[in-house]
CSV table of C-alpha atoms and ligand atoms in Angstrom, one decimal:
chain,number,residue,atom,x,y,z
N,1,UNK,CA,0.0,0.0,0.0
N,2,UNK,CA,2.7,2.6,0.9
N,3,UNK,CA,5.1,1.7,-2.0
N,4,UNK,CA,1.7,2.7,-4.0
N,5,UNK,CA,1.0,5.8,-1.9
N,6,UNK,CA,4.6,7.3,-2.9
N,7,UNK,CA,4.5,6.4,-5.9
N,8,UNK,CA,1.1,8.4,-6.5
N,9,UNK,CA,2.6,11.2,-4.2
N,10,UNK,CA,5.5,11.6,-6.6
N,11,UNK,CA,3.3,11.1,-9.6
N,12,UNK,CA,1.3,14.1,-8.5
N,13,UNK,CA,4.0,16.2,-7.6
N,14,UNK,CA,5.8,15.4,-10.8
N,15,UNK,CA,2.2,16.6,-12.4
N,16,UNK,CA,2.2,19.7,-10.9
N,17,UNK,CA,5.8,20.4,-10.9
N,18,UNK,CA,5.3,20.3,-14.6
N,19,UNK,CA,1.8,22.3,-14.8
N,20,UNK,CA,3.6,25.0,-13.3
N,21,UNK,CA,7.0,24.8,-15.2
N,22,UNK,CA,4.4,25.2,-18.1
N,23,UNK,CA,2.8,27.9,-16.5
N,24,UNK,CA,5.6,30.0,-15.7
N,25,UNK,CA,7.0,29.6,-19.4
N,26,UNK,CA,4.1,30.5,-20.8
N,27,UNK,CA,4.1,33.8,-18.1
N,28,UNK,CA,7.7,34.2,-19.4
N,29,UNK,CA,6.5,34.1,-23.0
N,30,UNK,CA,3.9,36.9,-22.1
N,31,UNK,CA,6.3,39.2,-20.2
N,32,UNK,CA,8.7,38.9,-22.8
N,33,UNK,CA,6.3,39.6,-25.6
N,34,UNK,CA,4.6,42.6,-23.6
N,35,UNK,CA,8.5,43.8,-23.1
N,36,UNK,CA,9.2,44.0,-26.4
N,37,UNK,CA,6.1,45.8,-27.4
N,38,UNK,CA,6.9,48.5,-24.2
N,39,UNK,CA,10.2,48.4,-26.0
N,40,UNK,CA,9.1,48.8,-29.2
N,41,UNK,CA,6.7,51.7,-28.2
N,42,UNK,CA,9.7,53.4,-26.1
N,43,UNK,CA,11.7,52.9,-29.8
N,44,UNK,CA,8.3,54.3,-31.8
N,45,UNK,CA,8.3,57.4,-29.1
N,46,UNK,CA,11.8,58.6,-29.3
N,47,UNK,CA,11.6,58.4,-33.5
N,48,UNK,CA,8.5,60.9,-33.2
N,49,UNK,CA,9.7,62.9,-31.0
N,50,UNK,CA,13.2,63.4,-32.9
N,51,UNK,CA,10.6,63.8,-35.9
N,52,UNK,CA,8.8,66.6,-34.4
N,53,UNK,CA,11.6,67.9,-33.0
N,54,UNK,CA,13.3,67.8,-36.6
N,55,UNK,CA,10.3,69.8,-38.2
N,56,UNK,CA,10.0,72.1,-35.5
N,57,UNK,CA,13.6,72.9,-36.2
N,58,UNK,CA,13.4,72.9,-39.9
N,59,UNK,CA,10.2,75.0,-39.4
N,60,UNK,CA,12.6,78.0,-38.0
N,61,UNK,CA,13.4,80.9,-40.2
N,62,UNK,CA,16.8,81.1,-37.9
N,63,UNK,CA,19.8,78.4,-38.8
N,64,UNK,CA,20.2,76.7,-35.6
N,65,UNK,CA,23.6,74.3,-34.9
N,66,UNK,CA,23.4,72.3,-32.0
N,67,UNK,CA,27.4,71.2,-31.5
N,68,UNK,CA,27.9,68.2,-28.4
N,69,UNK,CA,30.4,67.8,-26.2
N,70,UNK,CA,33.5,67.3,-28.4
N,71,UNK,CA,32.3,70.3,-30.5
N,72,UNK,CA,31.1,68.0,-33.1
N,73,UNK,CA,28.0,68.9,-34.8
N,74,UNK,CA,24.7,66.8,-33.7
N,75,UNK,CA,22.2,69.2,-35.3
N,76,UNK,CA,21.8,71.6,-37.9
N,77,UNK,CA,18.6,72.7,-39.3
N,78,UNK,CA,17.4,73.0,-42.9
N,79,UNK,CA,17.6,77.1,-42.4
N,80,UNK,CA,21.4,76.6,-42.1
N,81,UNK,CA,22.1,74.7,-44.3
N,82,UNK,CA,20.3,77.2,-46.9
N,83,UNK,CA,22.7,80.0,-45.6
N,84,UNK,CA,25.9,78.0,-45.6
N,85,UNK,CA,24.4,76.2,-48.9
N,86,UNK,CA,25.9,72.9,-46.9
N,87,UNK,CA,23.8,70.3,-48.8
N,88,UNK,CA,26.5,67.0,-47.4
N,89,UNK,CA,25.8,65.5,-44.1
N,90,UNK,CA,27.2,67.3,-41.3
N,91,UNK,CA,26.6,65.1,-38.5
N,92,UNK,CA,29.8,64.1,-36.2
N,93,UNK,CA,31.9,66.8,-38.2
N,94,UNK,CA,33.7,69.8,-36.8
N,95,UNK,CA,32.8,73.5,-37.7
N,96,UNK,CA,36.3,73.7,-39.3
N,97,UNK,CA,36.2,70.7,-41.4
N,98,UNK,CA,32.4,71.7,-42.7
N,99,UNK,CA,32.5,75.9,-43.0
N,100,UNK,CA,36.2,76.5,-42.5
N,101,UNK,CA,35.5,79.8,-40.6
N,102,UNK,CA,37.7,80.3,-38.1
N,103,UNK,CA,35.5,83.5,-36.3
N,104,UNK,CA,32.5,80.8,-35.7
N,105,UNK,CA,35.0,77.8,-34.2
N,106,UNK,CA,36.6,81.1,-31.7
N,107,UNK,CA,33.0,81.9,-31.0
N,108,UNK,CA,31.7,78.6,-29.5
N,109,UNK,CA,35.2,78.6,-27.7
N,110,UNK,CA,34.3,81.9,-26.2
N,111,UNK,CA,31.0,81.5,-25.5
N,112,UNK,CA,32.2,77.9,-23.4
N,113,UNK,CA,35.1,80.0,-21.8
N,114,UNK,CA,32.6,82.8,-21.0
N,115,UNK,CA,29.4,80.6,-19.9
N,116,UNK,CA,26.8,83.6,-21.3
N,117,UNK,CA,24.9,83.7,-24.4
N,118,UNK,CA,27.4,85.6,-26.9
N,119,UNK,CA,26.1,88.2,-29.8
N,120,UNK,CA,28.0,88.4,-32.6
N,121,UNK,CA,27.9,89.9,-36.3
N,122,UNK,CA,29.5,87.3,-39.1
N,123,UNK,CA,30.9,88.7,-42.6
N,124,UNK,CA,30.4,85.7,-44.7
N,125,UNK,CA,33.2,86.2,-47.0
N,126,UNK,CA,31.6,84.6,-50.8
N,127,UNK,CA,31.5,86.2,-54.4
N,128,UNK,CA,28.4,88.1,-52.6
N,129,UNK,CA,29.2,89.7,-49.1
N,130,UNK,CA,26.7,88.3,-46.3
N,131,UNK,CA,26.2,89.5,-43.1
N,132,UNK,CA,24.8,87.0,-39.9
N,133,UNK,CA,24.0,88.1,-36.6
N,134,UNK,CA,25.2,84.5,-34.4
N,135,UNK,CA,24.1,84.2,-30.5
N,136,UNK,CA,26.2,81.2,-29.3
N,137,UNK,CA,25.4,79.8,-25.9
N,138,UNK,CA,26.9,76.6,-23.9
N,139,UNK,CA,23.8,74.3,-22.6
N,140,UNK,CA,24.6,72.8,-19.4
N,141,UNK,CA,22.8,69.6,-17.8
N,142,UNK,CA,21.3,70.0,-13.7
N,143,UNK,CA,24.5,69.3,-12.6
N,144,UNK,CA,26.1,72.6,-14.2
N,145,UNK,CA,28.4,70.3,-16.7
N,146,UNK,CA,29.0,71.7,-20.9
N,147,UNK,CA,26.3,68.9,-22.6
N,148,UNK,CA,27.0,71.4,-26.0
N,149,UNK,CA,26.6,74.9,-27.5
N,150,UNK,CA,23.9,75.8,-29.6
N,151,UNK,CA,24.2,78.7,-32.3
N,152,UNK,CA,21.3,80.6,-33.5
N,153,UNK,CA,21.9,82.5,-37.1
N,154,UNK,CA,19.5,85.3,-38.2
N,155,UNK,CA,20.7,86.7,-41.8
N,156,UNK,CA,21.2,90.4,-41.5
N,157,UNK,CA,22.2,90.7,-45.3
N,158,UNK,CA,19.1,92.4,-46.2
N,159,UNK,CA,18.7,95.0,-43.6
N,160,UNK,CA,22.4,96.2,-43.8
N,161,UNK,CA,22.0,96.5,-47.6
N,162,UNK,CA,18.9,98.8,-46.8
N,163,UNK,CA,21.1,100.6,-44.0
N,164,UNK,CA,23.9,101.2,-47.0
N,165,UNK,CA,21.2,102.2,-49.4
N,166,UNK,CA,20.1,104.9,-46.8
N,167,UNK,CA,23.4,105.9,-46.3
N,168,UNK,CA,24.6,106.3,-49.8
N,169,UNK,CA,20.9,107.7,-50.6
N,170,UNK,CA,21.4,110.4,-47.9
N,171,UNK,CA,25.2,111.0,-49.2
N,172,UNK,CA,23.6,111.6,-52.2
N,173,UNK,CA,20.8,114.4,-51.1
N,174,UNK,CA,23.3,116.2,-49.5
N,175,UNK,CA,26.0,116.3,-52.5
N,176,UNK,CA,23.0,117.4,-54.7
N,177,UNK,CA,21.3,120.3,-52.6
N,178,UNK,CA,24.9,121.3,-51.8
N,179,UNK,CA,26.0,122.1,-55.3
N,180,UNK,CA,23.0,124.3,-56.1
N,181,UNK,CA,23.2,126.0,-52.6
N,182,UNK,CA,26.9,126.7,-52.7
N,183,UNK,CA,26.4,128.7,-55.9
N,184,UNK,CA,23.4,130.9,-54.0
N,185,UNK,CA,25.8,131.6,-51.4
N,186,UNK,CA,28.4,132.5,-53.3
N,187,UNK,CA,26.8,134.6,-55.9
N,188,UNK,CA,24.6,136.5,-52.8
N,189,UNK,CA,28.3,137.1,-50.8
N,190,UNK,CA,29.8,138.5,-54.2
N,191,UNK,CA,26.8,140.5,-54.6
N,192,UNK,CA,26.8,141.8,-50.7
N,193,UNK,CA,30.7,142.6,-51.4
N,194,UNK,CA,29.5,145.2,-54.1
N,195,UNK,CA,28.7,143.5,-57.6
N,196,UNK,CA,25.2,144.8,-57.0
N,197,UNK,CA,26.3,148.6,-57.9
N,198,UNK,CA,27.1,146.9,-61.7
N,199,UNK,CA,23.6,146.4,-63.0
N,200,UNK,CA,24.6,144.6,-65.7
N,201,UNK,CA,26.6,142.0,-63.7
N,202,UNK,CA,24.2,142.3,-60.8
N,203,UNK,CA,21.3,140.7,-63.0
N,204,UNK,CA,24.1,138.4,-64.6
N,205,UNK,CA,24.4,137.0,-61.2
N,206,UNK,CA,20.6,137.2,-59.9
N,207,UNK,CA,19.9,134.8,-63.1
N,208,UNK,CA,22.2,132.4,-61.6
N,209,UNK,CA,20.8,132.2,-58.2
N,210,UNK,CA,17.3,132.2,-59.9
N,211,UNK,CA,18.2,129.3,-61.8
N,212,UNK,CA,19.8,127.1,-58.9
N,213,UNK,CA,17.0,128.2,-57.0
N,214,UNK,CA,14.8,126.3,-59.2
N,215,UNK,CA,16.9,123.5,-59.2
N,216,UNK,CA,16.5,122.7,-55.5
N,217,UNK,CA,13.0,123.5,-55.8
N,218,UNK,CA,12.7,120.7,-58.5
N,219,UNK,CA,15.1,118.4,-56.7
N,220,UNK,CA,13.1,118.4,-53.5
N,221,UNK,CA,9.7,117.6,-54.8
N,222,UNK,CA,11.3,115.0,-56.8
N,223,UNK,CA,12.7,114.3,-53.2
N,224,UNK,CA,9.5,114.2,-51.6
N,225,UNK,CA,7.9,111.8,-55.0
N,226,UNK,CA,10.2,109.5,-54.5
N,227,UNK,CA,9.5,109.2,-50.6
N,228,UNK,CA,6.0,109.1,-51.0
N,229,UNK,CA,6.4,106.3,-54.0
N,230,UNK,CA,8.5,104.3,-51.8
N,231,UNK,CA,7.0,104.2,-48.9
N,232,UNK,CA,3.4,103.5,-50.4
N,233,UNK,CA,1.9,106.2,-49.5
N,234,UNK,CA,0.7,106.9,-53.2
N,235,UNK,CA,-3.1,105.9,-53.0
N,236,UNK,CA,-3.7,105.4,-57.1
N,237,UNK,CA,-7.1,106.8,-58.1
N,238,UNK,CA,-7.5,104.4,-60.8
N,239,UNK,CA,-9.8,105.2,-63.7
N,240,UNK,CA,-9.8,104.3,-67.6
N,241,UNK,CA,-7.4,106.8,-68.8
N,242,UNK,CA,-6.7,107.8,-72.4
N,243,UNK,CA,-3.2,107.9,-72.8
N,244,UNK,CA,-3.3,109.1,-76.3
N,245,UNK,CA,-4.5,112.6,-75.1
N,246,UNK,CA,-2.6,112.5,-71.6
N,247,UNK,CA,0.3,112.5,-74.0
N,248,UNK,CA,-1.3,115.2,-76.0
N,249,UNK,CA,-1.1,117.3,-72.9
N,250,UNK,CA,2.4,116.5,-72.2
N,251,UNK,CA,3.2,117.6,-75.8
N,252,UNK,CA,1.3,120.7,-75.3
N,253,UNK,CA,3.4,121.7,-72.1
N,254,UNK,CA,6.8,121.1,-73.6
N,255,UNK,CA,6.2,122.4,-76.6
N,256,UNK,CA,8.2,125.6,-76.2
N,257,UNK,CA,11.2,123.3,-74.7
N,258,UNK,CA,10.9,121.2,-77.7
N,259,UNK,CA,11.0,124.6,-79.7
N,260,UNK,CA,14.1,125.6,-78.1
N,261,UNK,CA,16.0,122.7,-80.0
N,262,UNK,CA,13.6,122.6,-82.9
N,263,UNK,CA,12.9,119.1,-82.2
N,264,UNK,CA,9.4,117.7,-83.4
N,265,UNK,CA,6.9,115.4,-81.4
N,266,UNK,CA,4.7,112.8,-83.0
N,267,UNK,CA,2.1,111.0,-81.0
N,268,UNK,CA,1.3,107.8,-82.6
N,269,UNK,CA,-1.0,106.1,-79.6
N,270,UNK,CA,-3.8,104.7,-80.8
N,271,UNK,CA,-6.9,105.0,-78.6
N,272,UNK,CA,-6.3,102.9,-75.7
N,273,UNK,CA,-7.7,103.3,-72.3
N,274,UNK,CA,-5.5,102.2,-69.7
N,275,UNK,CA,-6.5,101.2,-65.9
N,276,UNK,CA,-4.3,104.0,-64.2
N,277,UNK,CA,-4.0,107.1,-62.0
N,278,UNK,CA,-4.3,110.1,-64.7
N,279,UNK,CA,-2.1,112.3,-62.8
N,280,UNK,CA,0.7,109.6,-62.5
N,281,UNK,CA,0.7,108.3,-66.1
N,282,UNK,CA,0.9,112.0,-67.5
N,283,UNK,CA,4.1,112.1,-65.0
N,284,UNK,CA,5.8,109.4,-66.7
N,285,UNK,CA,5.4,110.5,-70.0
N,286,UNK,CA,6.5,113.8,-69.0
N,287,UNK,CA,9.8,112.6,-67.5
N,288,UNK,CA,10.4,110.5,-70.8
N,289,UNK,CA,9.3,113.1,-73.1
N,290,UNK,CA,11.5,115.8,-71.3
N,291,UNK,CA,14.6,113.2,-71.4
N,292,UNK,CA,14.1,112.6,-75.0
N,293,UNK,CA,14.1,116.4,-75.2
N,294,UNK,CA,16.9,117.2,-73.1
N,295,UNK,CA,18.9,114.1,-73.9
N,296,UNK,CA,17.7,113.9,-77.6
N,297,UNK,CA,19.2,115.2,-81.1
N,298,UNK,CA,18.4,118.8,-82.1
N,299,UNK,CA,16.4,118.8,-84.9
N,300,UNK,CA,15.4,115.4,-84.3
N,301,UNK,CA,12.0,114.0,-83.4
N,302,UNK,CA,10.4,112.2,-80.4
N,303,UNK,CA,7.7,109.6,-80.9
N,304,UNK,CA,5.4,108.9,-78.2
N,305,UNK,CA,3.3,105.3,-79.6
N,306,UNK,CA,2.2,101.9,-77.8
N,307,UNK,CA,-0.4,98.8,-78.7
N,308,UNK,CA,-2.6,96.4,-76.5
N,309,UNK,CA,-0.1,93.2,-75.9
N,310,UNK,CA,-3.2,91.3,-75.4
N,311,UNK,CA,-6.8,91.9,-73.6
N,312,UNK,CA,-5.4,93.0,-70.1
N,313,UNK,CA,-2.4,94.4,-71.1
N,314,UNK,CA,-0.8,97.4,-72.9
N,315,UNK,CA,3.4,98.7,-73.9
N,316,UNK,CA,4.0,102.4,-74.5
N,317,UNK,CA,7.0,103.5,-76.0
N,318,UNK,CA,9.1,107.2,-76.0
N,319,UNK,CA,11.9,107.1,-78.9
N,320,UNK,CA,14.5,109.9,-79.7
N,321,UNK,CA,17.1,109.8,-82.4
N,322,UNK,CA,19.8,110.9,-80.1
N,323,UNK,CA,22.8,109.4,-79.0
N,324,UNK,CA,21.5,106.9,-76.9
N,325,UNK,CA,22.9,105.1,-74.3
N,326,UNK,CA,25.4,103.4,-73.8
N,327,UNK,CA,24.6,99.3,-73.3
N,328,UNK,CA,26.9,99.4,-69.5
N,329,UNK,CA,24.4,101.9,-68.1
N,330,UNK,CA,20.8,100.7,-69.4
N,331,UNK,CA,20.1,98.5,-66.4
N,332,UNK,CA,21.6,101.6,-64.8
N,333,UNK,CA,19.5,104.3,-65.4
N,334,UNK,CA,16.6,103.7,-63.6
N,335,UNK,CA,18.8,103.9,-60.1
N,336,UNK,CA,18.4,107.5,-57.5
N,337,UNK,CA,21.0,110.0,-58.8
N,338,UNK,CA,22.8,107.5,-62.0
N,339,UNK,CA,23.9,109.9,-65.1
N,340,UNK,CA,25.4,108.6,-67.8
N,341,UNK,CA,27.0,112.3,-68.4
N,342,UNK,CA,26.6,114.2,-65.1
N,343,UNK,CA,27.8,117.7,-66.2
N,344,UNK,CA,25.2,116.9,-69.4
N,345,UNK,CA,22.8,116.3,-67.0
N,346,UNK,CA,23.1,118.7,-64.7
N,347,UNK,CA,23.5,121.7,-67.1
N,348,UNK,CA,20.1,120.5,-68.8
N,349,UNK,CA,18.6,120.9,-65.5
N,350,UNK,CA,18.1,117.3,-64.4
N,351,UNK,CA,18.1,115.8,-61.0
N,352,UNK,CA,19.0,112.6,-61.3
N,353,UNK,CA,15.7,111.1,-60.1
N,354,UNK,CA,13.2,111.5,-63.4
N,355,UNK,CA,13.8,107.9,-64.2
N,356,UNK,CA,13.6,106.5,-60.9
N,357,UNK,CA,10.4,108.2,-60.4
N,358,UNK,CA,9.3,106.7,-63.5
N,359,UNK,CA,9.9,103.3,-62.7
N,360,UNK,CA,8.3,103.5,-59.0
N,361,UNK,CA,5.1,105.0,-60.8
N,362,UNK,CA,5.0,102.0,-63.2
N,363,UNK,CA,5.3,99.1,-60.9
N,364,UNK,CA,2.8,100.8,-58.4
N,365,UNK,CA,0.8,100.2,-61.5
N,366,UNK,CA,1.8,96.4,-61.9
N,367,UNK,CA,3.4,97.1,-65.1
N,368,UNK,CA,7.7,97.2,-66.1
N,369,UNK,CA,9.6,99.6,-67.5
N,370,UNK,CA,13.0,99.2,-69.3
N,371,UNK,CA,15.3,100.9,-72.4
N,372,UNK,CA,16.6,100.1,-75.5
N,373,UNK,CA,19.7,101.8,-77.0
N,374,UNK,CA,22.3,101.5,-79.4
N,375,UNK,CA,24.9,103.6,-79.4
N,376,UNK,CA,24.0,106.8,-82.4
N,377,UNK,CA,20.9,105.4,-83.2
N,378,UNK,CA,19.0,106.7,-80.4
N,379,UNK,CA,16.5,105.7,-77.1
N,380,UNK,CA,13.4,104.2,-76.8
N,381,UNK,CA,11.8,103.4,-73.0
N,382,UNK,CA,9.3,101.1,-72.7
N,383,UNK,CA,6.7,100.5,-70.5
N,384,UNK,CA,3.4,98.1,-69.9
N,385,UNK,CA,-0.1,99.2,-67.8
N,386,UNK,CA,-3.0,97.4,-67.4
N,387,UNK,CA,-5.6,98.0,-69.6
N,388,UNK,CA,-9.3,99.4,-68.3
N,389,UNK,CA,-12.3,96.8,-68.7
N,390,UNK,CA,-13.9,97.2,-71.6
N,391,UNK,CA,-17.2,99.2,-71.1
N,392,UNK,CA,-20.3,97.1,-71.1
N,393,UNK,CA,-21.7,98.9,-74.7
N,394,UNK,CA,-18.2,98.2,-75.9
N,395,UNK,CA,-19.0,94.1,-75.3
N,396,UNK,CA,-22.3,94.2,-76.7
N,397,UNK,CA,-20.9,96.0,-79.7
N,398,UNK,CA,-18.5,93.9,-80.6
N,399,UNK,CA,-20.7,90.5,-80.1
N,400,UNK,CA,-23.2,92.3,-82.5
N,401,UNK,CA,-21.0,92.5,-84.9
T,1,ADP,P1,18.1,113.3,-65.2
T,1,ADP,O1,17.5,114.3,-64.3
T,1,ADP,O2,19.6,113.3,-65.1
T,1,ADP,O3,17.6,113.4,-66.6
T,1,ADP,P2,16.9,110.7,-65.1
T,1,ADP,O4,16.7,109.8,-64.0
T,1,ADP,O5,15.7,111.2,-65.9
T,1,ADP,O6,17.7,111.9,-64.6
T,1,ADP,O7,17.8,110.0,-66.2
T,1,ADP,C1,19.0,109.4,-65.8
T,1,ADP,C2,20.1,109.5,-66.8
T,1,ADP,O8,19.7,108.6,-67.9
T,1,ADP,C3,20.3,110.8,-67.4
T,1,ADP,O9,21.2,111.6,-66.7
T,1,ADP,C4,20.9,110.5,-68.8
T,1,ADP,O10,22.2,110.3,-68.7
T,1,ADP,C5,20.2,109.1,-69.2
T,1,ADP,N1,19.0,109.3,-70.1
T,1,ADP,C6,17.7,109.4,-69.8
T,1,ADP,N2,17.0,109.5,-70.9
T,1,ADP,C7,17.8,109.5,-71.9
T,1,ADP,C8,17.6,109.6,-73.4
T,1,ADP,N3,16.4,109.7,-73.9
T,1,ADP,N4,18.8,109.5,-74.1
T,1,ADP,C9,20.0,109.4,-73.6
T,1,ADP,N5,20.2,109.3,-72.3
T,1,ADP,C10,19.2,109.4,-71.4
């Protein structure tokens, strides 16, 4: 009986020995499955996070470098890349051996040295001169140790070429209102000293003053169009406009200028209305029909014409038989203050800023301007407006017929 009793005691403890063995594997099979999902997830979790972190830093307008430990680069965004034009992979590579620029690789070992968030102003040295504001900082972890620096580029290119624009444009005023006020003075002071007594010489010189006078009356308003253009101010009251008789009016007031150098005008527009500002339109063609005047052949003639390109659009034209211009300065022409013969252009009267004024008038219109030349056979300038809607007869007309 006993023999039997053990033997069915082991038997069952063998049984559940095993049960459990079976048990626990399969428990083990479980917790290893549901560990490598929680792994898995972790794995998932990091990847999206470095992807949102990727287009949150690609989203920047700012380059942003994130540099580790050994100075080696871990990050850099698609922003600087664009403004280094660094299209190779920069990952575990050293400022020096991707940019070679020695300023950036002293910054970050300044701002490290320093431990404060540097500001600095980087002169990119290329074919085309680029300007970068950098603020370089170290990032430390809780414990106060250097994990990395991170560098933050804004491009400043833009805003300093404004700033030189300014500079040169106020350079510029003062050269020009100097010339014509320097001859005032002078001719007042020789007056004062006595040439007034002469009457002959006294009117001499009072015709000079008078005529510089004018000139820095004309300069300033030109001045003053300019600023206005510029800064879009102008408010276009735009109408269908006739441009064949704005350019009879323009005619009419330069006639007697025109006399002076017996040079004939011919408008050849046909009747097109144009969607424009009246007063602004006969301003351009006034600036080009003067030019062609001033700048033009004596004897010659100017020829004002144009046709519709197609149903929204229409090209004027002003062409002299003058010298022209040469082919260097076309593109030229239409900056603040460029001459091609500054003495010429001065003596005629000009300020430098007819063309100019011309071009901001056009664009505020959507349209382009630009010149043709060849050297002796004279200069035509072009330019495009929008053409007014058709009125409603007009339609009906024309699907009559
Ligand atoms: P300006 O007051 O000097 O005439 P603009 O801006 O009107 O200034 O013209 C700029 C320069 O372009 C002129 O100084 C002149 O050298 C040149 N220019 C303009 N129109 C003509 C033309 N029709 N023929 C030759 N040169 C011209």
């Amino acid at each position: 009986m006993w023999p039997l009793l053990t033997i069915l005691a082991i038997a069952a403890a063998i049984g559940i020995y095993l049960g459990w063995q079976k048990k626990f594997a399969r428990l083990q099979r479980q917790t290893q499955v549901e560990m490598e999902d929680f792994r898995r997830h972790q794995q998932q979790t990091t990847i999206d996070a470095k992807a949102q972190q990727q287009v949150l830093f690609n989203s920047m307008l700012e380059g942003l470098l994130l540099l580790d430990r050994g100075r080696k680069i871990y990050l850099a965004n698609r922003a600087f890349k664009n403004l280094f034009g660094v299209k190779a992979e920069m990952r575990g590579k050293t400022i020096m051996e991707v940019l070679r620029l020695h300023e950036l690789a002293e910054l970050v070992e300044r701002a490290e040295a320093e431990k404060q968030v540097l500001d600095y102003e980087l002169k990119v040295p290329e074919l085309k001169e680029r300007w970068l504001q950098v603020n370089a900082a170290v990032i430390s972890n809780s414990a106060g140790e250097r994990e990395g620096t991170i560098l933050v580029f804004h491009d400043l290119t833009r805003l300093k070429q404004l700033e030189r624009t300014r500079e040169e444009f106020v350079a510029n005023v003062s050269h020009e209102l100097r010339t014509p006020l320097s001859l005032i003075k002078g001719y007042v002071e020789t007056l004062l000293e006595g040439a007034r007594n002469n009457p002959e010489v006294a009117e001499h010189f009072l015709r000079i003053i008078a005529r510089n006078a004018e000139r820095l009356d004309l300069l300033i308003q030109d001045l003053l169009t300019i600023s206005a253009l510029e800064s879009g101010r102008v408010q276009l009251n735009l109408q269908p406009v006739a441009v064949r008789l704005v350019a009879e009016k323009v005619f009419a007031d330069l006639k007697s200028r025109a006399g002076k150098r017996s040079i004939t005008l011919k408008n050849e527009l046909p009747d097109l209305s144009a969607n424009a500002d009246e007063g602004r339109i006969e301003q351009v063609l006034a600036n080009l029909v003067d030019n062609a005047i001033k700048y033009g052949r004596p004897q010659g003639q100017v020829i004002v014409g144009g046709k519709s390109l197609d149903e929204a659009k229409a090209e004027f034209f002003v062409q002299d038989d003058g010298p022209g211009i040469p082919v260097e300065s076309l593109d030229r022409i239409f900056e603040r203050f460029y001459r091609v013969d500054k003495a010429r252009s001065r003596e005629q009267g000009g300020t430098g800023l007819g063309l100019s004024i011309v071009k901001h008038i056009v664009q505020n219109h959507g349209g382009e301007v630009w010149a043709r030349s060849e050297a002796g056979k004279g200069a035509t300038f072009f330019f495009t407006l929008p053409l007014a809607a058709p009125k409603v007869e007009e339609v009906a007309e024309v699907e009559a017929a």
